[in-house]
Structure formats: C-alpha cells, structure tokens
C-alpha cells in the first residue's frame, strides 16, 4: 500500500496525536504536577472514549456495558503487576504462576486488553445478533453480571474492597503513546473492508444485508477491538490511580465516557477525542474555580459541589446546540471521503448504496 | 564522643531554631462534597485540636498550618487531593473516613513517603497490609467491632442470633464476619441460626423477611450489618412486618436523624464512639462534645467527629516524642504506641497493625425512639489475622 | 407455604417495577427516548415532601399536609418537573439521534441528583408518612403489607385508566398513533407538542405515585433513590416489548418475580450474587425473544 494512501487513511488519527502531543508538551514545560495529573487522566479518558467509539461509531449500537470491559482490564493488570507479597495476601485464588511472577506494566496492559477482547468475542457471538435498544440493554445486563460477579469473586478480586498498591505508570508521554496506538488502530479498523462494512450496516441494515454483508462479523470485530482498547485503558487507569475496586467502574463511568463521545460526535474519531478534551477542560476549569481564583486580593470560589452542577448544565447545552457533536459535519464526515482505494473509497453509506443499485 | 554529642546537640538546636520559623503542615484530603461530605464533622473536630495546640504554643514550638483539598467522594479526585497535599509539603495527610474513598489519597501519600491517617476507616487494609507502612486509621477494625457487638449480645443474655448482611460494601461484610465468628465462639454453632443477604438499594427485603419467619427456630437477636439509607429502610420493613426481635447494628446507624422513618423504635442497639445525647459516661468525651458544640453552635449529627480530634492529638504526641516532624522518627514513635490514652481511648499500634483491635465502644440503646447510653463494651478476644485479612 | 409467601413478595416488588416500566415505556414508545431522568422524577416527588434544608433531621413540608392535598400537590409538582424537563432538554432534541437524547436525559439526571445533594446535603433523610399503610395483615398464615395491597390495586387501576385513556379518548388515540408512527401522525395534523406533553404528564403522575410508595415503604429519601428503580424499569420495559404498555407491566412483574425467587431459592453462597443471576435470566429472555414478550409489530427497530 503506498505511503500516501496510508497517511490519508490515518490522517484523523495523526491530527489527534499531534494536537494531544502539543498539549502534553505545553504542560510538560510549564505545568505543575497537578495539571500534569489532570492531563494524564484526560489522556486515559481519551483512550477509553476511543475504545467506546470503535464500537458505537462503527455499529451505531449504544453500549451501556463498556465499564465492564474497563473493569476486566483493570483487574487483569492487578493480577499481573501487584507486588508479590500483596498479591499473595489479597488474591489467594490466583494460580501459583501469578503468585510468583509479575509482568512489566506495558506488557501487562497489552495482556489485559487481550483478555478483555477474548471475553468480548465470547459474549458478543450470541449478544450482537440483537439490534438497537435491545442490544443496549443486553450490554447493560453484561455490565451488571460482570460487576456483581467481580464483587463476589473474593479470591481474586478482594470482593467489594479496594485493591491498593498497583505500580504507578503515569508519564504523560507514555500514556500519549497508548492513545496514539488506540487512535491508529481505530482508524485502520474503520477504513478497512470489515470496518467499512460495519459502518454500512450501521447506516442501512437492510441495504447492507441485501448485498450480503455479514453484519455479525462486522459488529463482532468492532466489539472485540473496542474491548481490547477499553481493557488496555482500564489497565492504564488502574496504574494511574494505584487502587481499584469494582464500584469505581460504575454506570456513572459508562455515562461520562458516553457523554464525552456524544458531545464530540459519535461518528468520527476526531469527534470522540474532541469531546473528551473539551469536557476534560471544562471539568478542570470548574475544578479550579471551585478551589478559588485570586481576584485582586480576594479569593473567589464556587461552593463545593457546584462543579458537578456546572458540568451537567454545560454538557446539556452542548448537546442542545450541537446534537450531532461539536465538530462541524464537514470535518467529521470528510474523514471517510478520500477516494484512494476503489473498494473502500467513498463513505460507508455509499458502498452499500452502490452495491444495491 | 562526648564532644561530638555536644557538637551534635548544637547542630540540632540550630537546625531546630531555623525550623521553628516554619509551620508544620497538616493536609486534609477529605470529602467536602459528595455523599461522604458528612465527614466534615470529623475534620471540624480535628481543627479544634489543631487550634488548641497552636494557642498553647504549637507543636515543638512550631505552629500547625492546615492545607485542604476536596476529594469530592471520588477516587480520582482523592488521588489528586492526596498528591496536592504532599506537594504542598504536608507532613501528615488526613484522609477520608471510608477505606475505598480514602485509600487513593493515602496511597498518594504512601508513595511519597508521607504519613497518612484515615479519619475513621474500619478496614485493617488502611495500614501495612494494604496501603502501606505509612498508613493508619484512627478507628477500629470492622471485624473487632463485630466482636464487641457479639460480646454485648452475649452479656445481654441472648443466645440465638441471625445475621442479615448488606453485601454492598466491605465494611458490612467484615462486621458480620467478626460478629458471626465471635458469636459462634461464645455460644457455639447451634446458637447461630444463619445469615441472609441483601443489597443496600434493594427496594424491598420482603423475601428476606419471609425466609427469616420461616426459620425452624426464631432468633432472639438479629445482627444487621448495613448502613444508611438501606439500613433504616430494612429496620422499618422488619418492624412493619411485626418482627419485634432486638436488633444490633454498627456505628453506621449512629444518630437520631433517621429515626423519623421508624418512630418509636425500640429494642435497637449499636456501638458508638460516644453518646451525643447528653448521657456520655466518659467526662473527657463529654468535654470534647461541649467544645464541638460551642464552636459549631450545634450538636454533631453522629459521634463520628471524635476520631478527628483524637487523630490530631495522637499525631502531636508522636511528634513530641520524636522531637521532630521527620516521617521516619514519627512513624517509629507511632509504632511504639501501647495503650496510650487519647480522649479516653487506649491506642496501640505495632509495626504490623495500624488500626485498633480493642477499641471500647459505647453501646447505645434506642427505646421508644429515645437514645440511651448503656455502657462501654469491649470484647474478651481480638479477631485473628485470618479474619482481618481473609484468605 | 414458603413458596406462596414468596409469590406475594414477588407481586409486591413486581408492582413497583411495573409502575416504573410503565412510565419509561410510554415515553420510549412515542419518542424513542430512554428517559434516564425518570428515576429522578421519583426522587423529586419524594424530596418535595420535606422542607429544603441541609440539616440532618428532615422537617415535613408538603408531607405534613392533609393527604388529598398532599397527593395532589406532589403529583402536580412531579408533573410540572416532567413537563419542564421535556420543554428544556428534550424538545430541542426531538430530531436528534436516540443516543444523544439518552445522554441528554443522563445530564438532566446528573443535574437533578447533584442539585439535591447541594440543597439537601448528603445524608439520607428520614420521614414517616402513611404510617397506617405500613401495617402487616395476616390471613391463613400469609403476611401481606397493607401498602403492597394498595400498590397492586393502584398499578391495576393506573394500567386500566391509562389503557382506557389511550383507547377511547381523542388525546389518547393521538398518543397511540404517535407511538406507532410519529411522523405520519404529525402529517395528519396532530400537534406533536400536545402528544408528547400528554405522555410526559402521564409519566409524571406515574413517577409521583412511585415516590409515595417508596417513601412509605422505606421511610427514607436519598438523592440516588430513583437510580436502581429506573434501571430495573428499563430492563422490564425492554423484555416486556418496547412500546407495549401491557408488555412493560408484564416485564415489571417478571423482573420482580425473578429477583424475589432468586433471593428465596439460591443457595447461601450464591445469594450475594443474586443480581448477576437475575441479569443472566434477562439476557436469556432477550436472546429468546429479541422483540420482547409482547412484540409490537410496528415497532420493529427502524432499519
């Protein structure tokens, strides 16, 4: 494949990476440790939202259950990296291999992604036959089963208690590298044949079926890649916090990540990232306001709790003003309009239409 | 050698004179918003202790300076708040009362080699075996709380117990595990009629009530391991179903603010840090309550505030003994604490155990909707390591 | 005997879920909106009973009024809140993607919860209303709470009333038509705002009803009290068959029954994971009948 084609395919991912790299560089040069912390958190959220986007953006099914994948990834990395004495104490049920050996964090993150993706494939085969809201409720049910099982699987998850002491892994450039991988993977997938077919099925299921597109295969591939990225993101989140517990991966997390995706525009990678960055910035701004701002000798601050009210209102306003996402449609759609390869060229919609006519 | 000692002493005194200019910084990474924000009463009591120390000339002659950050009852914010306190030079980071919400901040302090003390987490993992060797909790292990309640029940003459466990949080599982184990020790297996579970947000516990009423033998005491709001709802449903059996629960249901949902509640017992209802047997605790009410102008909602005050007094004691606020020296002093009476409570720490196992609890009774202090209760035993850290 | 009593428990819990599912199903049928804020309407109704204050002890406000006035006022408040939310948050999004509307409803829900936290403080509030209803009556060894009897009766009444309204009144027929084909209905001259307003008003009445039942049963208010209800309500609506009101009710009873029987029959060691089994059953039902128990033919997912 010519390099130019590849660059054209990856363009939105490259834009995303460049913008985030710029942010990291600015903060690296000038920011305090706290701002850096917020930045790393934002980068991890970006990974998660990209993971979510791979499924929602390519299949059009709203997932209520992806916090389950984040949870699975986070616990998996705890199994493989928690300091050995703590691990023996907290997770007696693990196989002895894991009691005696640990993996380096980056390898563990990848393995966590792998485990999560395998689980997604197993549950995806029956569930992804469902469509629309039924599929969404099925993902919710998957979340509930996962969360409750993990809360009760005391031997390896410490039940409802927090596991503390995961090794830290929160260098902004390192996390950025993971975001970059996620963005490139998302982009390669959605411009591949199977990704475009999934999108065709999203846009017009009947037309897609009529030209013989295997809807389940496209959905399943999206689901698996999505779970892989979410699993890695969950592992990164665990190393960022240093502690994990099942109720950290709650329905609220599901909705916050979903909100970031929808605010940005759930149909394009750039939208997903833009939503995450924007909401993270707003949260950070409100957080600073709540802590107080020096205004010529007096400190003005919002009362505790107003950050949450503010973020809800701002989120709602963004949705009302731009229900299709904050990115202009032109940019969001353009990323599928580079007709360089005949088979995958044109928008996903066009393929289905083309083949039906 | 002697000359060196003198020289050393001069060096020490000069450094401490320089240091005397600088305040000792105590950071509070606690919840000012979110569901855990009620822990502000403990923070308030901690501030009373700090003001007392400062107005009496400070700690080691240095004033204590307070820095604060809101954890928003959120783990990520908690880790951030803990880091912020460390960055601002805190020598002690006071973290949330709840293990799950407090441990991220405590872990941030631990990673930076700074002492973290939880206001009142009841999980022994808020210590060496969980967060790490710099983490403490100014309260008792939930399991030992269960022990005290079992001893209380036994002394009251009850012999057949049934446990109703709310599985939502670890605290309740640990409390019930402690109670069940101690009860079986005291009465024997035949005195323990079984355990049923529910979740705090279940809208109804009628299925659990049905199972309870279908038992071949009715219990003469029911142990409820739960918290609010689900706990009060469960009590109301039990009483509405006509079950008049005495109920025991933990300090999670302290206070009279929720009694409105079960007016004229009777036969209800729990362990508290002290009585806030004017009949506190310990004069020291009563004096603290008076100070708190004078400062805030109102009665605290629960007796939880006590731990915040004790925590600061305990830290001050360790710093004074160490003669410095350097972490390692203070830590060594803490680990030597043996039955140090702080606000009337004997506090013991060892290098392995950073939470109390023998905290004397004030048993409270509610009869006809009125609270009444019964007595300070201890258990004849302490929970084993395998109970504290289940394998 | 044990099974019979468990059945009574199941019906009582099922009625609660059925009422929630009814409110959610009605709105979904017309707008394709999964209204997450429905649970917070329940919370609003409950909190309106007490004086707004952060103090730990709740003081009755509307809850202290004579009951006909109290019921009327609470229903009016919740209905007004439902209409207000519709006007401010959902009407501008009427043409948007269902996911966008869902996220908007989530934002509304998040706002309401935090506003309550802000105004009323984080501690749960206790209150005691309708004490005469929380009596247990026994017959033939069977226990039943007076409140549960009322709840089943009210569920049946509301289902019949709403069903009758939808079947025979002009507005009701509009609503039904809209839930079958919204665009066509508009083309025939039915005002969309009226239809949707009616649906939200009804969902407000349903939410207020649940507020009463939950408060009388538990005696407690907490800012997230509506969340577990609304989750189960969704599940019930979907397995009942989206768009079918009778299906929603059946789904509610089914979810309640599965939950209660799991609690009663699971062995000791698995009982803690009860909800995991409940949701496994839900997944199985979804796989066996993807369109729900009562599938509405016109409501096949738009493709």
Short mmCIF file of N, CA, C and O in Angstrom, two decimals, chain A residues 16-112:
data_model
loop_
_atom_site.label_atom_id
_atom_site.label_comp_id
_atom_site.label_asym_id
_atom_site.label_seq_id
_atom_site.Cartn_x
_atom_site.Cartn_y
_atom_site.Cartn_z
N UNK A 16 -5.17 14.01 15.64
CA UNK A 16 -5.46 13.83 17.06
C UNK A 16 -4.17 13.72 17.86
O UNK A 16 -3.96 14.38 18.87
N UNK A 17 -3.25 12.89 17.35
CA UNK A 17 -2.00 12.66 18.07
C UNK A 17 -1.21 13.97 18.16
O UNK A 17 -0.68 14.32 19.22
N UNK A 18 -1.16 14.70 17.05
CA UNK A 18 -0.39 15.95 17.03
C UNK A 18 -0.95 16.94 18.05
O UNK A 18 -0.19 17.55 18.84
N UNK A 19 -2.29 17.08 18.07
CA UNK A 19 -2.89 18.05 18.99
C UNK A 19 -2.61 17.65 20.44
O UNK A 19 -2.19 18.48 21.27
N UNK A 20 -2.79 16.36 20.73
CA UNK A 20 -2.55 15.92 22.11
C UNK A 20 -1.08 16.06 22.48
O UNK A 20 -0.74 16.45 23.60
N UNK A 21 -0.18 15.77 21.52
CA UNK A 21 1.25 15.90 21.80
C UNK A 21 1.58 17.35 22.13
O UNK A 21 2.37 17.64 23.04
N UNK A 22 0.97 18.25 21.40
CA UNK A 22 1.18 19.67 21.67
C UNK A 22 0.76 20.01 23.10
O UNK A 22 1.48 20.67 23.86
N UNK A 23 -0.42 19.51 23.48
CA UNK A 23 -0.91 19.74 24.85
C UNK A 23 0.08 19.20 25.89
O UNK A 23 0.43 19.87 26.85
N UNK A 24 0.53 17.96 25.64
CA UNK A 24 1.46 17.35 26.59
C UNK A 24 2.73 18.17 26.69
O UNK A 24 3.24 18.44 27.78
N UNK A 25 3.23 18.63 25.53
CA UNK A 25 4.47 19.40 25.52
C UNK A 25 4.29 20.70 26.31
O UNK A 25 5.15 21.07 27.13
N UNK A 26 3.17 21.37 26.08
CA UNK A 26 2.93 22.65 26.80
C UNK A 26 2.91 22.40 28.30
O UNK A 26 3.58 23.09 29.07
N UNK A 27 2.13 21.39 28.71
CA UNK A 27 2.01 21.13 30.14
C UNK A 27 3.35 20.69 30.71
O UNK A 27 3.75 21.06 31.81
N UNK A 28 4.08 19.89 29.92
CA UNK A 28 5.38 19.39 30.37
C UNK A 28 6.32 20.55 30.67
O UNK A 28 7.10 20.51 31.63
N UNK A 29 6.27 21.58 29.84
CA UNK A 29 7.18 22.70 30.02
C UNK A 29 6.75 23.62 31.15
O UNK A 29 7.58 24.16 31.88
N UNK A 30 5.43 23.80 31.29
CA UNK A 30 5.01 24.87 32.19
C UNK A 30 4.16 24.38 33.37
O UNK A 30 4.06 25.07 34.37
N UNK A 31 3.57 23.20 33.23
CA UNK A 31 2.54 22.84 34.21
C UNK A 31 3.10 22.36 35.54
O UNK A 31 4.24 21.90 35.62
N UNK A 32 2.31 22.45 36.56
CA UNK A 32 2.66 21.87 37.85
C UNK A 32 2.31 20.38 37.79
O UNK A 32 1.69 19.91 36.83
N UNK A 33 2.67 19.68 38.84
CA UNK A 33 2.39 18.26 38.87
C UNK A 33 0.88 17.99 38.83
O UNK A 33 0.43 17.02 38.24
N UNK A 34 0.12 18.89 39.45
CA UNK A 34 -1.33 18.65 39.48
C UNK A 34 -1.93 18.74 38.10
O UNK A 34 -2.78 17.94 37.72
N UNK A 35 -1.48 19.76 37.34
CA UNK A 35 -2.01 19.89 35.99
C UNK A 35 -1.59 18.68 35.17
O UNK A 35 -2.37 18.14 34.39
N UNK A 36 -0.36 18.22 35.40
CA UNK A 36 0.10 17.03 34.68
C UNK A 36 -0.79 15.83 35.00
O UNK A 36 -1.13 15.06 34.12
N UNK A 37 -1.15 15.72 36.28
CA UNK A 37 -2.05 14.65 36.69
C UNK A 37 -3.36 14.71 35.92
O UNK A 37 -3.87 13.71 35.43
N UNK A 38 -3.91 15.92 35.84
CA UNK A 38 -5.18 16.08 35.12
C UNK A 38 -5.00 15.71 33.66
O UNK A 38 -5.88 15.11 33.04
N UNK A 39 -3.84 16.06 33.12
CA UNK A 39 -3.58 15.78 31.72
C UNK A 39 -3.53 14.27 31.49
O UNK A 39 -4.12 13.75 30.54
N UNK A 40 -2.83 13.57 32.39
CA UNK A 40 -2.73 12.12 32.23
C UNK A 40 -4.12 11.50 32.33
O UNK A 40 -4.50 10.62 31.55
N UNK A 41 -4.91 12.00 33.27
CA UNK A 41 -6.27 11.49 33.40
C UNK A 41 -7.04 11.70 32.10
O UNK A 41 -7.75 10.82 31.63
N UNK A 42 -6.86 12.89 31.52
CA UNK A 42 -7.55 13.18 30.27
C UNK A 42 -7.10 12.22 29.17
O UNK A 42 -7.92 11.72 28.39
N UNK A 43 -5.80 11.94 29.13
CA UNK A 43 -5.29 11.03 28.09
C UNK A 43 -5.87 9.63 28.27
O UNK A 43 -6.23 8.96 27.29
N UNK A 44 -5.98 9.21 29.52
CA UNK A 44 -6.56 7.88 29.75
C UNK A 44 -8.03 7.87 29.36
O UNK A 44 -8.52 6.93 28.72
N UNK A 45 -8.73 8.93 29.71
CA UNK A 45 -10.14 9.02 29.30
C UNK A 45 -10.23 8.98 27.77
O UNK A 45 -11.13 8.38 27.20
N UNK A 46 -9.27 9.64 27.11
CA UNK A 46 -9.28 9.63 25.65
C UNK A 46 -9.14 8.19 25.13
O UNK A 46 -9.87 7.79 24.22
N UNK A 47 -8.25 7.42 25.73
CA UNK A 47 -8.12 6.02 25.33
C UNK A 47 -9.45 5.31 25.48
O UNK A 47 -9.90 4.58 24.58
N UNK A 48 -10.08 5.52 26.64
CA UNK A 48 -11.35 4.84 26.90
C UNK A 48 -12.41 5.26 25.88
O UNK A 48 -13.15 4.42 25.35
N UNK A 49 -12.49 6.56 25.62
CA UNK A 49 -13.53 7.04 24.71
C UNK A 49 -13.24 6.54 23.29
O UNK A 49 -14.17 6.17 22.56
N UNK A 50 -11.96 6.45 22.90
CA UNK A 50 -11.66 5.88 21.59
C UNK A 50 -12.14 4.43 21.55
O UNK A 50 -12.76 3.98 20.58
N UNK A 51 -11.89 3.71 22.63
CA UNK A 51 -12.34 2.32 22.70
C UNK A 51 -13.85 2.22 22.53
O UNK A 51 -14.36 1.40 21.77
N UNK A 52 -14.56 3.10 23.21
CA UNK A 52 -16.01 3.12 23.13
C UNK A 52 -16.45 3.47 21.71
O UNK A 52 -17.37 2.88 21.14
N UNK A 53 -15.73 4.43 21.13
CA UNK A 53 -16.07 4.90 19.80
C UNK A 53 -15.97 3.78 18.76
O UNK A 53 -16.79 3.70 17.85
N UNK A 54 -14.95 2.94 18.92
CA UNK A 54 -14.76 1.87 17.92
C UNK A 54 -16.03 1.03 17.80
O UNK A 54 -16.44 0.65 16.71
N UNK A 55 -16.71 0.79 18.94
CA UNK A 55 -17.95 0.02 18.86
C UNK A 55 -19.14 0.90 18.47
O UNK A 55 -19.83 0.63 17.49
N UNK A 56 -19.36 1.97 19.21
CA UNK A 56 -20.56 2.78 18.98
C UNK A 56 -20.52 3.44 17.61
O UNK A 56 -21.50 3.45 16.87
N UNK A 57 -19.34 4.00 17.26
CA UNK A 57 -19.22 4.71 16.00
C UNK A 57 -19.40 3.80 14.80
O UNK A 57 -19.99 4.18 13.80
N UNK A 58 -18.90 2.56 14.90
CA UNK A 58 -18.95 1.68 13.74
C UNK A 58 -20.21 0.84 13.65
O UNK A 58 -20.54 0.34 12.58
N UNK A 59 -20.91 0.67 14.77
CA UNK A 59 -22.11 -0.17 14.70
C UNK A 59 -23.39 0.60 14.98
O UNK A 59 -24.47 0.12 14.68
N UNK A 60 -23.28 1.78 15.57
CA UNK A 60 -24.47 2.55 15.89
C UNK A 60 -25.22 2.03 17.09
O UNK A 60 -26.28 2.54 17.44
N UNK A 61 -24.70 1.00 17.76
CA UNK A 61 -25.37 0.47 18.96
C UNK A 61 -24.82 1.22 20.17
O UNK A 61 -23.61 1.30 20.36
N UNK A 62 -25.69 1.77 20.98
CA UNK A 62 -25.25 2.44 22.20
C UNK A 62 -24.89 1.39 23.23
O UNK A 62 -25.71 0.54 23.55
N UNK A 63 -23.67 1.44 23.72
CA UNK A 63 -23.26 0.45 24.72
C UNK A 63 -23.42 1.02 26.12
O UNK A 63 -22.94 2.11 26.41
N UNK A 64 -24.14 0.29 26.97
CA UNK A 64 -24.23 0.68 28.38
C UNK A 64 -23.26 -0.14 29.21
O UNK A 64 -23.20 0.00 30.41
N UNK A 65 -22.54 -1.03 28.53
CA UNK A 65 -21.83 -2.04 29.31
C UNK A 65 -20.33 -1.94 29.28
O UNK A 65 -19.64 -2.78 29.83
N UNK A 66 -19.79 -0.88 28.66
CA UNK A 66 -18.34 -0.90 28.48
C UNK A 66 -17.56 -0.71 29.77
O UNK A 66 -16.38 -1.04 29.83
N UNK A 67 -18.22 -0.20 30.83
CA UNK A 67 -17.50 -0.13 32.11
C UNK A 67 -17.08 -1.53 32.56
O UNK A 67 -16.09 -1.70 33.26
N UNK A 68 -17.82 -2.55 32.09
CA UNK A 68 -17.44 -3.93 32.41
C UNK A 68 -16.08 -4.25 31.83
O UNK A 68 -15.23 -4.86 32.48
N UNK A 69 -15.83 -3.81 30.59
CA UNK A 69 -14.54 -4.09 29.95
C UNK A 69 -13.41 -3.33 30.66
O UNK A 69 -12.30 -3.83 30.80
N UNK A 70 -13.72 -2.09 31.07
CA UNK A 70 -12.70 -1.30 31.78
C UNK A 70 -12.34 -2.02 33.07
O UNK A 70 -11.18 -2.15 33.45
N UNK A 71 -13.37 -2.53 33.74
CA UNK A 71 -13.19 -3.26 34.99
C UNK A 71 -12.36 -4.53 34.77
O UNK A 71 -11.40 -4.79 35.51
N UNK A 72 -12.69 -5.28 33.73
CA UNK A 72 -11.96 -6.52 33.46
C UNK A 72 -10.48 -6.21 33.20
O UNK A 72 -9.59 -6.86 33.74
N UNK A 73 -10.22 -5.18 32.41
CA UNK A 73 -8.84 -4.80 32.12
C UNK A 73 -8.10 -4.38 33.38
O UNK A 73 -6.94 -4.77 33.60
N UNK A 74 -8.76 -3.59 34.21
CA UNK A 74 -8.11 -3.08 35.42
C UNK A 74 -7.75 -4.23 36.37
O UNK A 74 -6.63 -4.28 36.90
N UNK A 75 -8.67 -5.15 36.57
CA UNK A 75 -8.38 -6.26 37.47
C UNK A 75 -7.32 -7.18 36.89
O UNK A 75 -6.48 -7.72 37.60
N UNK A 76 -7.35 -7.34 35.55
CA UNK A 76 -6.38 -8.22 34.93
C UNK A 76 -4.97 -7.69 35.17
O UNK A 76 -4.06 -8.45 35.51
N UNK A 77 -4.79 -6.40 35.04
CA UNK A 77 -3.44 -5.87 35.23
C UNK A 77 -3.04 -5.96 36.71
O UNK A 77 -1.87 -6.16 37.03
N UNK A 78 -4.02 -5.87 37.59
CA UNK A 78 -3.70 -6.04 39.02
C UNK A 78 -3.18 -7.45 39.28
O UNK A 78 -2.25 -7.66 40.04
N UNK A 79 -3.78 -8.44 38.57
CA UNK A 79 -3.34 -9.83 38.75
C UNK A 79 -1.89 -10.01 38.32
O UNK A 79 -1.20 -10.89 38.80
N UNK A 80 -1.46 -9.18 37.39
CA UNK A 80 -0.14 -9.42 36.80
C UNK A 80 0.94 -8.45 37.27
O UNK A 80 2.11 -8.64 36.92
N UNK A 81 0.56 -7.43 38.02
CA UNK A 81 1.58 -6.44 38.39
C UNK A 81 1.61 -6.08 39.88
O UNK A 81 2.54 -5.41 40.31
N UNK A 82 0.59 -6.47 40.64
CA UNK A 82 0.58 -6.09 42.05
C UNK A 82 1.81 -6.70 42.73
O UNK A 82 2.13 -7.87 42.48
N UNK A 83 2.53 -5.95 43.57
CA UNK A 83 3.71 -6.51 44.23
C UNK A 83 3.39 -7.87 44.85
O UNK A 83 2.33 -8.06 45.46
N UNK A 84 4.32 -8.82 44.68
CA UNK A 84 4.02 -10.23 45.00
C UNK A 84 3.50 -10.47 46.42
O UNK A 84 2.53 -11.22 46.59
N UNK A 85 4.11 -9.86 47.47
CA UNK A 85 3.59 -10.14 48.82
C UNK A 85 2.13 -9.71 48.97
O UNK A 85 1.30 -10.44 49.53
N UNK A 86 1.81 -8.52 48.43
CA UNK A 86 0.43 -8.03 48.49
C UNK A 86 -0.50 -8.96 47.73
O UNK A 86 -1.63 -9.21 48.14
N UNK A 87 0.01 -9.45 46.61
CA UNK A 87 -0.83 -10.29 45.77
C UNK A 87 -1.19 -11.59 46.49
O UNK A 87 -2.35 -12.01 46.47
N UNK A 88 -0.20 -12.18 47.17
CA UNK A 88 -0.49 -13.41 47.90
C UNK A 88 -1.52 -13.18 48.98
O UNK A 88 -2.40 -14.00 49.23
N UNK A 89 -1.42 -12.00 49.62
CA UNK A 89 -2.33 -11.68 50.71
C UNK A 89 -3.74 -11.40 50.20
O UNK A 89 -4.73 -11.87 50.75
N UNK A 90 -3.80 -10.61 49.12
CA UNK A 90 -5.10 -10.11 48.67
C UNK A 90 -5.81 -11.03 47.69
O UNK A 90 -7.03 -10.99 47.59
N UNK A 91 -5.04 -11.79 46.92
CA UNK A 91 -5.68 -12.60 45.88
C UNK A 91 -5.19 -14.03 45.96
O UNK A 91 -4.49 -14.51 45.08
N UNK A 92 -5.56 -14.72 47.04
CA UNK A 92 -5.05 -16.08 47.24
C UNK A 92 -5.52 -17.03 46.14
O UNK A 92 -4.89 -18.06 45.92
N UNK A 93 -6.59 -16.70 45.45
CA UNK A 93 -7.15 -17.62 44.48
C UNK A 93 -6.42 -17.66 43.15
O UNK A 93 -6.76 -18.45 42.28
N UNK A 94 -5.43 -16.80 42.96
CA UNK A 94 -4.74 -16.78 41.67
C UNK A 94 -3.88 -18.03 41.50
O UNK A 94 -3.40 -18.59 42.48
N UNK A 95 -3.64 -18.45 40.27
CA UNK A 95 -2.74 -19.58 40.05
C UNK A 95 -1.33 -19.25 40.54
O UNK A 95 -0.93 -18.08 40.57
N UNK A 96 -0.57 -20.30 40.89
CA UNK A 96 0.71 -20.06 41.54
C UNK A 96 1.69 -19.35 40.61
O UNK A 96 2.57 -18.62 41.05
N UNK A 97 1.52 -19.55 39.32
CA UNK A 97 2.39 -18.85 38.37
C UNK A 97 2.32 -17.34 38.61
O UNK A 97 3.34 -16.64 38.67
N UNK A 98 1.10 -16.84 38.79
CA UNK A 98 0.92 -15.41 39.01
C UNK A 98 1.36 -15.00 40.42
O UNK A 98 1.71 -13.85 40.66
N UNK A 99 1.32 -15.96 41.35
CA UNK A 99 1.78 -15.63 42.69
C UNK A 99 3.29 -15.42 42.74
O UNK A 99 3.80 -14.75 43.62
N UNK A 100 3.98 -16.02 41.77
CA UNK A 100 5.43 -15.96 41.81
C UNK A 100 6.04 -15.05 40.76
O UNK A 100 7.22 -14.78 40.80
N UNK A 101 5.22 -14.62 39.79
CA UNK A 101 5.80 -13.80 38.73
C UNK A 101 4.94 -12.60 38.43
O UNK A 101 3.73 -12.67 38.51
N UNK A 102 5.61 -11.52 38.08
CA UNK A 102 4.90 -10.35 37.61
C UNK A 102 5.37 -9.98 36.22
O UNK A 102 6.47 -10.35 35.82
N UNK A 103 4.51 -9.24 35.50
CA UNK A 103 4.89 -8.78 34.18
C UNK A 103 5.22 -7.30 34.26
O UNK A 103 4.69 -6.59 35.12
N UNK A 104 6.06 -6.82 33.35
CA UNK A 104 6.26 -5.35 33.27
C UNK A 104 4.93 -4.69 32.90
O UNK A 104 4.11 -5.30 32.18
N UNK A 105 4.71 -3.48 33.37
CA UNK A 105 3.41 -2.83 33.18
C UNK A 105 2.97 -2.77 31.72
O UNK A 105 1.84 -3.17 31.42
N UNK A 106 3.81 -2.34 30.77
CA UNK A 106 3.30 -2.24 29.39
C UNK A 106 2.83 -3.59 28.84
O UNK A 106 1.79 -3.67 28.18
N UNK A 107 3.56 -4.64 29.15
CA UNK A 107 3.15 -5.97 28.68
C UNK A 107 1.82 -6.35 29.32
O UNK A 107 0.89 -6.83 28.67
N UNK A 108 1.73 -6.06 30.62
CA UNK A 108 0.51 -6.39 31.34
C UNK A 108 -0.70 -5.64 30.77
O UNK A 108 -1.79 -6.20 30.67
N UNK A 109 -0.48 -4.40 30.38
CA UNK A 109 -1.58 -3.62 29.79
C UNK A 109 -2.06 -4.31 28.52
O UNK A 109 -3.27 -4.47 28.30
N UNK A 110 -1.10 -4.76 27.69
CA UNK A 110 -1.48 -5.44 26.45
C UNK A 110 -2.23 -6.74 26.73
O UNK A 110 -3.24 -7.04 26.11
N UNK A 111 -1.72 -7.50 27.69
CA UNK A 111 -2.38 -8.77 28.02
C UNK A 111 -3.81 -8.49 28.53
O UNK A 111 -4.75 -9.20 28.19
N UNK A 112 -3.96 -7.42 29.34
CA UNK A 112 -5.29 -7.05 29.84
C UNK A 112 -6.23 -6.78 28.68
O UNK A 112 -7.39 -7.20 28.68
#
